[in-house]
């Protein structure tokens, strides 16, 4: 019977073939795909915050402090290990050459 | 009571950002939505599930716009219809009209039971809008007014689709010896 109580083969055929679809993890998949409400806003805040931190770091002299600290650590390390001031310069030069050499190696690799 | 429960869940999901409430709604209506797409895609389960997921994601994003003027299931089916319509339109743009099989968007990719083979073969005879109206009317028990609300078609057009769809299916069933009650 259809909604108007008329018996007909089409209505009967379609109703007989109506079936419930088991969930089988479908809902979990949907919930995983749902965007978090403030996801985009949170991402934007992270990027703005990160950019602001980098700019402030540079403006407030963070780079100079970083270089000075690095030099101090390197010289302290050399003095502790070998105690020879001239060796410091030599080791620094060696490290610089190694970096340049490695860069050239990588460049040639690309060709 | 059913409407009150749905409204309560929707309110929790919208106001309280309660994902568990939405989870309950999805579990409750996933069968109906996926069944709708199975009928429109002629049994393509992978495509149906993709479209059904898209439907629920759109529902989640637009939940705040649900005013309770219709049943939640009707509102959901309206979204599902639009998702399917968008899919068909995108497919036509990329593949061209000539490559579409007559009366259907694709055949079964799963080996369904015999009854479902007959169902999808029967539904393949119908044009998309006829198939939508017929399945919503006979298999989801929607009234003509609700079908018009879901599809955005005038009620007169819905009735025409039902009339033509019923004639085609009736002919098919007679040809295949399906006994009427």
mmCIF file of N, CA and C in Angstrom, chain B residues 44 67 79:
data_model
loop_
_atom_site.group_PDB
_atom_site.id
_atom_site.type_symbol
_atom_site.label_atom_id
_atom_site.label_comp_id
_atom_site.label_asym_id
_atom_site.label_seq_id
_atom_site.Cartn_x
_atom_site.Cartn_y
_atom_site.Cartn_z
ATOM 1 N N UNK B 44 26.520 2.661 -6.049
ATOM 2 C CA UNK B 44 27.952 2.926 -5.914
ATOM 3 C C UNK B 44 28.250 3.286 -4.456
ATOM 4 N N UNK B 67 16.521 26.347 11.335
ATOM 5 C CA UNK B 67 15.535 27.120 12.104
ATOM 6 C C UNK B 67 14.448 26.267 12.720
ATOM 7 N N UNK B 79 20.153 19.154 1.908
ATOM 8 C CA UNK B 79 21.604 19.293 1.738
ATOM 9 C C UNK B 79 22.123 18.160 0.854
#
